[in-house]
XYZ file of N, CA and C in Angstrom:
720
model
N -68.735 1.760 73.734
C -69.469 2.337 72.590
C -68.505 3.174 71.759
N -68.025 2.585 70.756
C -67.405 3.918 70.053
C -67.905 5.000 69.070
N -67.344 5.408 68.641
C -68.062 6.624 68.093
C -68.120 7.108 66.123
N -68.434 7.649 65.626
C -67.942 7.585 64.113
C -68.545 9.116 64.123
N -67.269 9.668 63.396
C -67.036 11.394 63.671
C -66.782 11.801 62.288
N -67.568 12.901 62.212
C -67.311 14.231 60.989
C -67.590 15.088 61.969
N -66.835 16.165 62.452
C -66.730 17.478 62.939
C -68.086 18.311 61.881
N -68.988 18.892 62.243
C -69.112 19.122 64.109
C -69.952 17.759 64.534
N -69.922 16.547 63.583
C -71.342 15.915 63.867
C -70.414 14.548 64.713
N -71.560 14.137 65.363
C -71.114 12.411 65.685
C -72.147 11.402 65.760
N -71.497 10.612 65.168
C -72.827 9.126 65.557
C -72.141 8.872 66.366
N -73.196 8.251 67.170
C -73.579 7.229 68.340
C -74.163 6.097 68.245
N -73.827 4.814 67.810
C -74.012 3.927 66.826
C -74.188 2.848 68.330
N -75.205 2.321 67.688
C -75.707 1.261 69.279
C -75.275 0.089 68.376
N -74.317 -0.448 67.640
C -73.173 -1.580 67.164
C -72.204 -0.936 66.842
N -71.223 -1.530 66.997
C -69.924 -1.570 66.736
C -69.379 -0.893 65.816
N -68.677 0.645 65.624
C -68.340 0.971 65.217
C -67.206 1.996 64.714
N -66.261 2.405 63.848
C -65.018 2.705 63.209
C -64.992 4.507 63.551
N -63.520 5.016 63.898
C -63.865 5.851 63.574
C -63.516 6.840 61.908
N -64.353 7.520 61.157
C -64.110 7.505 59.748
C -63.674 9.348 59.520
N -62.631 9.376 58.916
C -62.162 10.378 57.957
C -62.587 10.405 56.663
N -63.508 11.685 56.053
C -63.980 11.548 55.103
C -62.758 11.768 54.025
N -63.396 11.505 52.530
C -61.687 11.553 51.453
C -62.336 12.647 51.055
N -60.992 13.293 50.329
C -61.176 14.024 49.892
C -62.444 14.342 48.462
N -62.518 15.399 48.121
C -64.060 15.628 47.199
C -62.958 14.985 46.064
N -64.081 14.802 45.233
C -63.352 13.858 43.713
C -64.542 14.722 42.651
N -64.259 14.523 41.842
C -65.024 15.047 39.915
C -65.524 13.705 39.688
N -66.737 13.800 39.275
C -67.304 12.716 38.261
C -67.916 13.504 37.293
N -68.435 12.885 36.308
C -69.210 13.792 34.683
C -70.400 13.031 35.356
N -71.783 13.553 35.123
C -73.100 13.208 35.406
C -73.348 14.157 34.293
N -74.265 13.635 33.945
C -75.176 13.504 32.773
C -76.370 12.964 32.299
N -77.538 13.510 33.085
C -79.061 13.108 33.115
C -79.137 11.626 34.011
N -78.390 11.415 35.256
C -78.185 10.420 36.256
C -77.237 10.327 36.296
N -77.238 9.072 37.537
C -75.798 8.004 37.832
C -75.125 7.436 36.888
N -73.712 7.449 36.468
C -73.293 6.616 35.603
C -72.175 5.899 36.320
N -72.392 4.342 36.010
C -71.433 3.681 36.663
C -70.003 2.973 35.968
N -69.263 2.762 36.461
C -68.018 1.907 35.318
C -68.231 0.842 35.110
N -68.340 -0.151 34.302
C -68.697 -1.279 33.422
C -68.019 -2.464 34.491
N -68.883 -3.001 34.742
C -68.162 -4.591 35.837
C -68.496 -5.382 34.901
N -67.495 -6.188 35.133
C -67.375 -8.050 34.170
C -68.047 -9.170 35.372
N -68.052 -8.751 36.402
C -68.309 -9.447 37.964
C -69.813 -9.010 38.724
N -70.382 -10.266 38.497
C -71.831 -9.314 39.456
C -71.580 -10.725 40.654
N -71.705 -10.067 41.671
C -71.762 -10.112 43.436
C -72.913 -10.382 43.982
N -73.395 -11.383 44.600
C -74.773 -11.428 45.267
C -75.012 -10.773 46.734
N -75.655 -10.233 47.324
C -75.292 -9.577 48.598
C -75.183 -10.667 49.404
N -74.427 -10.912 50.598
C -73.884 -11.266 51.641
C -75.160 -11.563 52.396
N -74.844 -12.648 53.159
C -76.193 -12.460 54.356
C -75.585 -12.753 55.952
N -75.537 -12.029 56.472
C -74.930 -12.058 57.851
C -75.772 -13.315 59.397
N -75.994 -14.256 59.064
C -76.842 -14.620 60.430
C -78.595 -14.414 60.393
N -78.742 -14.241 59.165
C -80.503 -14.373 59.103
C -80.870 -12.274 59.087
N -82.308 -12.836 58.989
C -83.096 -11.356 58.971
C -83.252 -10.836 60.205
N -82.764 -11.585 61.229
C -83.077 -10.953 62.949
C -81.659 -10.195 62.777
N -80.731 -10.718 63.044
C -79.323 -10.277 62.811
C -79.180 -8.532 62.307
N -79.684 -9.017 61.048
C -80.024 -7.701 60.004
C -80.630 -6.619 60.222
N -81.986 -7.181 60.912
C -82.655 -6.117 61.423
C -82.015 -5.306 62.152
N -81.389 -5.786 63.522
C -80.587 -4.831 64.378
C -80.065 -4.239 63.808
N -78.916 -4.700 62.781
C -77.847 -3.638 62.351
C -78.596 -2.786 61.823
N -79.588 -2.947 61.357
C -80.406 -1.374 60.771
C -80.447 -0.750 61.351
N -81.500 -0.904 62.460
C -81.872 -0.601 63.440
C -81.088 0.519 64.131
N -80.061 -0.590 64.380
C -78.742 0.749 65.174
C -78.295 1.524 63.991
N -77.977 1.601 63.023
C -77.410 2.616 62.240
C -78.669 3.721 62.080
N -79.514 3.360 61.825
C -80.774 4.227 61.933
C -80.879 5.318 63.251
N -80.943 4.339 63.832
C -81.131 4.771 64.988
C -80.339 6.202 65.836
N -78.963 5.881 65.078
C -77.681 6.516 65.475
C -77.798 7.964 63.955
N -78.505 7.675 63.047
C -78.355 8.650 62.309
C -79.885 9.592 62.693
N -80.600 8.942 63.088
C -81.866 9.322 63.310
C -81.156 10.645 64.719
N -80.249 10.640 65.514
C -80.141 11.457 66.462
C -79.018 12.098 66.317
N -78.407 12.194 65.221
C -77.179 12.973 64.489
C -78.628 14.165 64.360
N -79.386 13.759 63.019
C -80.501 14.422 62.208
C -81.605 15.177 63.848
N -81.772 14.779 64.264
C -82.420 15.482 65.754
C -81.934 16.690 66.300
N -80.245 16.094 66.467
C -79.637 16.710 67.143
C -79.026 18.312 66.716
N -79.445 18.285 65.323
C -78.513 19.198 64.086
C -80.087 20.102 63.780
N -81.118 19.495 64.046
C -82.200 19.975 63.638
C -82.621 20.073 62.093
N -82.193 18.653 61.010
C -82.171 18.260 60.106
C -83.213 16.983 59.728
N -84.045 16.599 61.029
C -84.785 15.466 61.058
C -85.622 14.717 59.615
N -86.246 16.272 59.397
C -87.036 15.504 57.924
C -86.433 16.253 56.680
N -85.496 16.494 56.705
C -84.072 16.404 55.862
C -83.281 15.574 55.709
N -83.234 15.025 56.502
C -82.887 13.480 56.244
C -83.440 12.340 56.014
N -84.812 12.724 56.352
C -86.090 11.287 56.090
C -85.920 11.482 54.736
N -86.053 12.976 54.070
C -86.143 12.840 52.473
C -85.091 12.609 51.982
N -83.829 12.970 52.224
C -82.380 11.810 51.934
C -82.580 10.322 52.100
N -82.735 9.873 52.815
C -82.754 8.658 53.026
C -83.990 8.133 51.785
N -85.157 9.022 51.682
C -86.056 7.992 50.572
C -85.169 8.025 49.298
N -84.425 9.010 48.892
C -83.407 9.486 47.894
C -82.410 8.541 47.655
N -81.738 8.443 48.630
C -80.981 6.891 48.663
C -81.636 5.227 48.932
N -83.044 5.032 49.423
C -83.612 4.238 49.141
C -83.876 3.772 47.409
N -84.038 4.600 46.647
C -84.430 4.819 45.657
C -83.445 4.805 44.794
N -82.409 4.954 45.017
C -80.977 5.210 44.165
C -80.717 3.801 44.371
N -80.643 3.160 45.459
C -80.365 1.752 45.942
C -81.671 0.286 45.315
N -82.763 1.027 45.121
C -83.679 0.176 44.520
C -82.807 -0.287 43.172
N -82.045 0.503 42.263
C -81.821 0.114 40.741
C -80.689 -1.157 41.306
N -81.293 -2.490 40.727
C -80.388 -3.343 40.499
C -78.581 -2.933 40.034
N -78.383 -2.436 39.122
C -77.033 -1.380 38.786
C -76.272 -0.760 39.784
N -76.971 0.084 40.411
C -75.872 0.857 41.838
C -76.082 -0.099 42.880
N -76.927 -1.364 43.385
C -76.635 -1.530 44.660
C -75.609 -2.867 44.279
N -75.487 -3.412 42.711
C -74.259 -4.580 42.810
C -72.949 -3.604 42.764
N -72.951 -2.911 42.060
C -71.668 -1.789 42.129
C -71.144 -1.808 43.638
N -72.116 -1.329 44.466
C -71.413 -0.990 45.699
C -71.268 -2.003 46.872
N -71.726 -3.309 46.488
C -71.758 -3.908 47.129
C -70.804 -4.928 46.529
N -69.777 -4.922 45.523
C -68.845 -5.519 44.659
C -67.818 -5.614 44.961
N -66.808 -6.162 46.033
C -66.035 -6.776 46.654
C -64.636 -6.311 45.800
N -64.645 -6.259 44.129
C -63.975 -6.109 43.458
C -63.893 -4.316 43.122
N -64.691 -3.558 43.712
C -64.609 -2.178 43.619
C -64.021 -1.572 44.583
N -62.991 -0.924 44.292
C -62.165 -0.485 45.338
C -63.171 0.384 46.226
N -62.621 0.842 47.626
C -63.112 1.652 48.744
C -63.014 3.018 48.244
N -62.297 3.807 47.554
C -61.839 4.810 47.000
C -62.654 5.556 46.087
N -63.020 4.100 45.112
C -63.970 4.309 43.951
C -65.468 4.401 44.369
N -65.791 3.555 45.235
C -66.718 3.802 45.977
C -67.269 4.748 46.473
N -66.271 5.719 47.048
C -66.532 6.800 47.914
C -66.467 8.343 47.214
N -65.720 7.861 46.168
C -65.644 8.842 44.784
C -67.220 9.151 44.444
N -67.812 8.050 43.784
C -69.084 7.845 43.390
C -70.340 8.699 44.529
N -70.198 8.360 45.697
C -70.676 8.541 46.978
C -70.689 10.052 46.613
N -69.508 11.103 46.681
C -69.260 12.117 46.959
C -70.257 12.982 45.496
N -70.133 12.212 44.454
C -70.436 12.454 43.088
C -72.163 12.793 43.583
N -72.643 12.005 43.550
C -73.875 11.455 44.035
C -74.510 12.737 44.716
N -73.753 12.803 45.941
C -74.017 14.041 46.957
C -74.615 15.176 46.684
N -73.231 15.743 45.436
C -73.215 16.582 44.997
C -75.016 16.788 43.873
N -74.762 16.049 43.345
C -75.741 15.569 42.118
C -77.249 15.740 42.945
N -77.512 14.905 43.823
C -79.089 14.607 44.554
C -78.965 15.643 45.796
N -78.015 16.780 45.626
C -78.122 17.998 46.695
C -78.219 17.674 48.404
N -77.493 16.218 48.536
C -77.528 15.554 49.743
C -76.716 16.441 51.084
N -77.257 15.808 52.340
C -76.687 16.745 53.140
C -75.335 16.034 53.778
N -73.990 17.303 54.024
C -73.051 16.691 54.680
C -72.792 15.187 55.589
N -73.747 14.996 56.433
C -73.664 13.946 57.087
C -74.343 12.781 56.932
N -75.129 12.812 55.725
C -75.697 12.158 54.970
C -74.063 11.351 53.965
N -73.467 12.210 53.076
C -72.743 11.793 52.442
C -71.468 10.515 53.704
N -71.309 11.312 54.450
C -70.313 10.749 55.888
C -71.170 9.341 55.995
N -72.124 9.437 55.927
C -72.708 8.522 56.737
C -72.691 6.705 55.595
N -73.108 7.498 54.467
C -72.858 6.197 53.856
C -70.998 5.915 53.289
N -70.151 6.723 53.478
C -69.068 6.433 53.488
C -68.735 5.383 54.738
N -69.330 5.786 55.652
C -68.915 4.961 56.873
C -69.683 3.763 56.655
N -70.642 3.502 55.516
C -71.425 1.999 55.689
C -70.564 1.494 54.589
N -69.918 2.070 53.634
C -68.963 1.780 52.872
C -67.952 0.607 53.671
N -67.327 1.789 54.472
C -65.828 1.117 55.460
C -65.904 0.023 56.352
N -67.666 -0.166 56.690
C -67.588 -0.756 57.780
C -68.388 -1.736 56.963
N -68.414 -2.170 55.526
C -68.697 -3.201 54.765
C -70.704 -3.734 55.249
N -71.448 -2.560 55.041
C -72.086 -2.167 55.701
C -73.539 -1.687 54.589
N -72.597 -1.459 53.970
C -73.540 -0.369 52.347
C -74.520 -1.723 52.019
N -74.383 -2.727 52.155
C -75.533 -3.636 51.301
C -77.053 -3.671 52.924
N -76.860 -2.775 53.516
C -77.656 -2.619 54.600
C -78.719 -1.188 54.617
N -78.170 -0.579 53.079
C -78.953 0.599 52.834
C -80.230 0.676 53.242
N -80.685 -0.223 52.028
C -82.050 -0.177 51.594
C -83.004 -0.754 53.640
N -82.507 -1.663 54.317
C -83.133 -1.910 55.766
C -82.764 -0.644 56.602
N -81.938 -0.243 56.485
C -81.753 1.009 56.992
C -82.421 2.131 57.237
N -82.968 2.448 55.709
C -83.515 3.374 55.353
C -85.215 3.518 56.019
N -85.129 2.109 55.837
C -86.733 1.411 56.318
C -86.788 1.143 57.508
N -86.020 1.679 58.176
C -86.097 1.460 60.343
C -85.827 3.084 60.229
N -85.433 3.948 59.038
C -85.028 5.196 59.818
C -86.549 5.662 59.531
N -87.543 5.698 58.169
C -88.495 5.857 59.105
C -89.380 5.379 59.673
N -89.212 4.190 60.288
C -89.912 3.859 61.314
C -89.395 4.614 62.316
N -88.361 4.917 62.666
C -87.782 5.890 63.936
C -88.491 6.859 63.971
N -88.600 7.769 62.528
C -88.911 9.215 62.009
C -90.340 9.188 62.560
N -91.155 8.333 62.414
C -92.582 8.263 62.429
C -92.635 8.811 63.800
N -91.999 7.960 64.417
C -92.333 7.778 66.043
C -91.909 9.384 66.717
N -90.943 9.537 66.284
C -90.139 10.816 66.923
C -91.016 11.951 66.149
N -91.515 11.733 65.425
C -92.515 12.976 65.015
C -94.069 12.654 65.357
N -94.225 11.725 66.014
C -95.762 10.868 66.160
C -96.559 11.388 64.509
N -95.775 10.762 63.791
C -96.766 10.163 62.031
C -97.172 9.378 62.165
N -97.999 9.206 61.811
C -98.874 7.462 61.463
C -98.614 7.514 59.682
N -98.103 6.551 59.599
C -98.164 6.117 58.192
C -99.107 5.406 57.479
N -99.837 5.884 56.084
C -101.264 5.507 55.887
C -100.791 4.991 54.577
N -100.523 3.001 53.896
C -100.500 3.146 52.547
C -102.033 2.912 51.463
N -102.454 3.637 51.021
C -103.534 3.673 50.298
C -103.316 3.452 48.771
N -103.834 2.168 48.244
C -103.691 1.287 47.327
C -104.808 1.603 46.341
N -104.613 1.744 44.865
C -105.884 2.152 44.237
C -105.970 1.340 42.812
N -107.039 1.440 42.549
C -106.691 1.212 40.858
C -106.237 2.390 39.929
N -106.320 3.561 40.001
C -105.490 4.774 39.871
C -105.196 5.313 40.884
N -104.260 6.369 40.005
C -104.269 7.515 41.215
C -105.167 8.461 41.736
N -105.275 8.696 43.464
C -106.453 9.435 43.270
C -105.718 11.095 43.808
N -106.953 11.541 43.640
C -106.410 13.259 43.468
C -105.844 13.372 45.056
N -105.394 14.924 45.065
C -105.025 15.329 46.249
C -105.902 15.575 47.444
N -107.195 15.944 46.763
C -108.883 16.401 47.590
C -108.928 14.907 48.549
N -108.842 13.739 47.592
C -109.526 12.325 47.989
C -108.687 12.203 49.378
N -107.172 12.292 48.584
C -106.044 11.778 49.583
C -105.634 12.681 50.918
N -106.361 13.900 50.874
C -106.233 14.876 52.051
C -107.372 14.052 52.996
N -108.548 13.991 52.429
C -109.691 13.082 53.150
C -109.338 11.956 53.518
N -108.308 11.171 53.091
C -108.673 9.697 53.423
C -107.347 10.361 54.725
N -106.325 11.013 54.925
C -105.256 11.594 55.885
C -106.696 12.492 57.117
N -107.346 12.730 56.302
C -107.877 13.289 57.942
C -108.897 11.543 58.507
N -109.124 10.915 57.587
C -109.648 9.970 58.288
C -108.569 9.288 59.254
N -107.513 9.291 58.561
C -106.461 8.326 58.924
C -106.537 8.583 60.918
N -105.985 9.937 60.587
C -105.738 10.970 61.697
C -107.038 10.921 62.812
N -108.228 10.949 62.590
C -108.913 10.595 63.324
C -109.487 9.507 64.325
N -109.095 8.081 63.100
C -108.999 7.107 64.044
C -107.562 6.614 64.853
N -106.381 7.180 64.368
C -105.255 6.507 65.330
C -104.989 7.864 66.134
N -105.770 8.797 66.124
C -105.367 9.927 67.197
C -103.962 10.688 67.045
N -102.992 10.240 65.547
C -101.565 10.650 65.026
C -101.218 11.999 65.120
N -100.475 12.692 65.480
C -100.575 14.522 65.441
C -99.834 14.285 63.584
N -99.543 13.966 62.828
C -99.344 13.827 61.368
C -99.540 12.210 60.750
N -99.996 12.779 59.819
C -100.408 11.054 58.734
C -99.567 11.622 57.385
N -98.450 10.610 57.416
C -98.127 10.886 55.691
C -98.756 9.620 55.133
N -99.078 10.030 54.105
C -99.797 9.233 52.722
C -98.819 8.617 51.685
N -99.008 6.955 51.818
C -98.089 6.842 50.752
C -98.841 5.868 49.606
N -98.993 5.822 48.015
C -99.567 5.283 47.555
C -99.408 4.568 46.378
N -99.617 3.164 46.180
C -100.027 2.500 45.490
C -100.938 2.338 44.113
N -100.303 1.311 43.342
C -101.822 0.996 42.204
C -101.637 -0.556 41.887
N -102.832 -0.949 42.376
C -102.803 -2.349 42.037
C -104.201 -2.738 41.331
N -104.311 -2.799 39.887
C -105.396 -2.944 39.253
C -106.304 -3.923 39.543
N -106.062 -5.298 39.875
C -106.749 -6.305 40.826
C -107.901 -5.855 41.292
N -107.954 -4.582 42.398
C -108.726 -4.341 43.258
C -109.821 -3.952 42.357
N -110.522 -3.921 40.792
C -111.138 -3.376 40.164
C -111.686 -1.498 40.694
N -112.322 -1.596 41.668
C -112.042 -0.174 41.711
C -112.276 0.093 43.278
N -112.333 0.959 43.432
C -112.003 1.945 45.037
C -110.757 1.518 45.494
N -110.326 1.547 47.000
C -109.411 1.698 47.139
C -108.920 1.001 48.343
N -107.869 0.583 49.124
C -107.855 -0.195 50.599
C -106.765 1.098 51.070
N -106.533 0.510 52.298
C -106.149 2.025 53.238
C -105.210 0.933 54.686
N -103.878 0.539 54.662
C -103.098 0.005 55.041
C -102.739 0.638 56.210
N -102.751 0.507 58.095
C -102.167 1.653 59.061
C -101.669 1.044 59.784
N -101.423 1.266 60.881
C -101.123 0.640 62.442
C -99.183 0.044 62.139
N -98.954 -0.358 63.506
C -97.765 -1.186 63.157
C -97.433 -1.980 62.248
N -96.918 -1.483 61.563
C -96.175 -2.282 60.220
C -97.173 -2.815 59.007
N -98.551 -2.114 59.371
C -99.481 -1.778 57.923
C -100.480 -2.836 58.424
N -100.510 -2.937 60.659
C -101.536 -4.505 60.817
C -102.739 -4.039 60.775
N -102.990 -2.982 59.809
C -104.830 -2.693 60.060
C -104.880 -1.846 58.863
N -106.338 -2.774 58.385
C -106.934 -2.554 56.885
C -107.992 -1.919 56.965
N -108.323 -1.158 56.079
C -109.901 -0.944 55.445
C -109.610 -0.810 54.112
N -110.612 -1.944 53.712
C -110.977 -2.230 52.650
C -112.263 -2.182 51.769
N -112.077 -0.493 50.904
C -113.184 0.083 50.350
C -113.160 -0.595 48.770
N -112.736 -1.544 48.909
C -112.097 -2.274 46.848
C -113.721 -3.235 46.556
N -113.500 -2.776 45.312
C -114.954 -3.919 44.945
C -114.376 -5.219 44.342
N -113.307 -5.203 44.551
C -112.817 -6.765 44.798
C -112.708 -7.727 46.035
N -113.111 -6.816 47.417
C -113.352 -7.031 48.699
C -115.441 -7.169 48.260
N -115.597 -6.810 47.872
C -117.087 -6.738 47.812
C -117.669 -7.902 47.323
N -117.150 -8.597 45.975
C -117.156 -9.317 44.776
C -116.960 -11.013 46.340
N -115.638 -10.385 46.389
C -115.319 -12.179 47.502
C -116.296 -12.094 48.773
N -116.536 -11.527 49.060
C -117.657 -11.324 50.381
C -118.979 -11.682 49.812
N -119.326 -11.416 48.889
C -120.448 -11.863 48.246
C -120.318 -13.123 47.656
N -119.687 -13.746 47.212
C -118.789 -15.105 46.547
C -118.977 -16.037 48.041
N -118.505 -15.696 48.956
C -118.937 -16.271 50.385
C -119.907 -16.303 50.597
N -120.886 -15.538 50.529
C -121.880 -14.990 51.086
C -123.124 -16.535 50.439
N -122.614 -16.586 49.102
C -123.415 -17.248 47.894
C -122.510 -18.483 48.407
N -121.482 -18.494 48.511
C -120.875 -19.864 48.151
C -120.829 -20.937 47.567
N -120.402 -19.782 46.705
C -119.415 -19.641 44.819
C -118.403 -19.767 44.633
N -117.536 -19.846 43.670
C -116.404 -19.231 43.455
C -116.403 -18.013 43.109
N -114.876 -18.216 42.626
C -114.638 -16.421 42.512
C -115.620 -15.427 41.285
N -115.700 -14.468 41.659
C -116.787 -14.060 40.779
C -115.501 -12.771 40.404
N -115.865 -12.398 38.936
C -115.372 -11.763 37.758
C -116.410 -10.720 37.412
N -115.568 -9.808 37.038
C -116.608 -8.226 36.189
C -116.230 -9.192 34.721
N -117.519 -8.906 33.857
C -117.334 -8.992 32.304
C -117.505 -7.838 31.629
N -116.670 -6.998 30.955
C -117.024 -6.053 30.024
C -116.183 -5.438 29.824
């Protein structure tokens, strides 16, 4: 098992991994976001051996940062880093940049450090995606991010609740639908995460369990097809 080190911290990386010296801090200009240097070259991401493959490597990098963040007593300081860099990594723009074969390691890590500074990220946070940098690794962000909290959930017993609406609903609704949550999976915390999908014409569905396998569905577009069955009809439509 080797190890990947920033003093005082260490991963413990359940794959294969380097050990990394961070570079030195660098200057970038920021200015109301990320600004990147102009590529002539766009890069498609790599695919290593399928989505099983993939998964692991998340998995373990997660896994291994998930007990850096434990161990430092930084746990949901880093869940909210990680949505931070989920999110930085969503823009089409920064994840071909860094995943661009033609961008040096240097420049890369420049940017990285820039970034840090900018989204108030924590030390081993910044280390950490330098080392997915080196270890050609960075186009593994975004799965990463999405096994760390699945880790987070577990190690804090959250149940994760996604609740889908045709708007947004207030904080009153969404505290209620978290103590429902909480009541039926027995969770000592429910975070709420939410949706708008106009489709559902109105109320709302409520997504839980492992990997979102259990519904309730309060939508009067669940109402509309149940009744459409019921009659056996087709699909039935609001007019007005």
């Amino acid at each position: 098992m080797a190890t990947l080190q920033q003093t005082p911290i260490t991963f413990q990386c359940r794959s294969p991994c380097a050990q990394y010296t961070p570079t030195k801090p660098h200057t970038l200009s920021f200015s109301g976001g990320l600004r990147l240097p102009k590529l002539t070259l766009s890069v498609k991401s790599r695919r290593r051996g399928g989505a099983r493959m993939s998964d692991s490597v998340a998995s373990s990098y997660a896994n291994a940062l998930a007990d850096v963040a434990q161990s430092n007593g930084t746990l949901e300081a880093t869940a909210a880093d990680l949505e931070k860099l989920n999110q930085l990594f969503s823009e089409e723009a920064v994840f071909n940049y860094f995943i661009n074969p033609t961008v040096t390691v240097e420049d890369k890590n420049k940017l990285v450090d820039a970034y840090t500074k900018e989204a108030n990220l924590q030390p081993h946070i910044s280390n950490f995606l330098n080392i997915l940098i080196d270890m050609k690794r960075i186009d593994e962000i975004k799965a990463i991010a999405k096994e760390f909290e699945i880790t987070f959930n577990k190690m804090t017993e959250t149940e994760l609740a996604v609740v889908t609406s045709v708007v947004q609903l207030d904080e009153a609704n969404l505290e209620q639908i978290a103590k429902g949550v909480q009541k039926l999976t027995g969770a000592k915390n429910v975070k709420i995460k939410t949706e708008i999908d106009e489709s559902l014409v109105a109320g709302f569905t409520i997504r839980y369990g492992n990997g979102g396998s259990k519904l309730i569905d309060m939508s009067v577009k669940k109402q509309l097809e149940e009744i459409a069955e019921t009659l056996e009809v087709g699909d039935i439509q609001l007019v007005g």
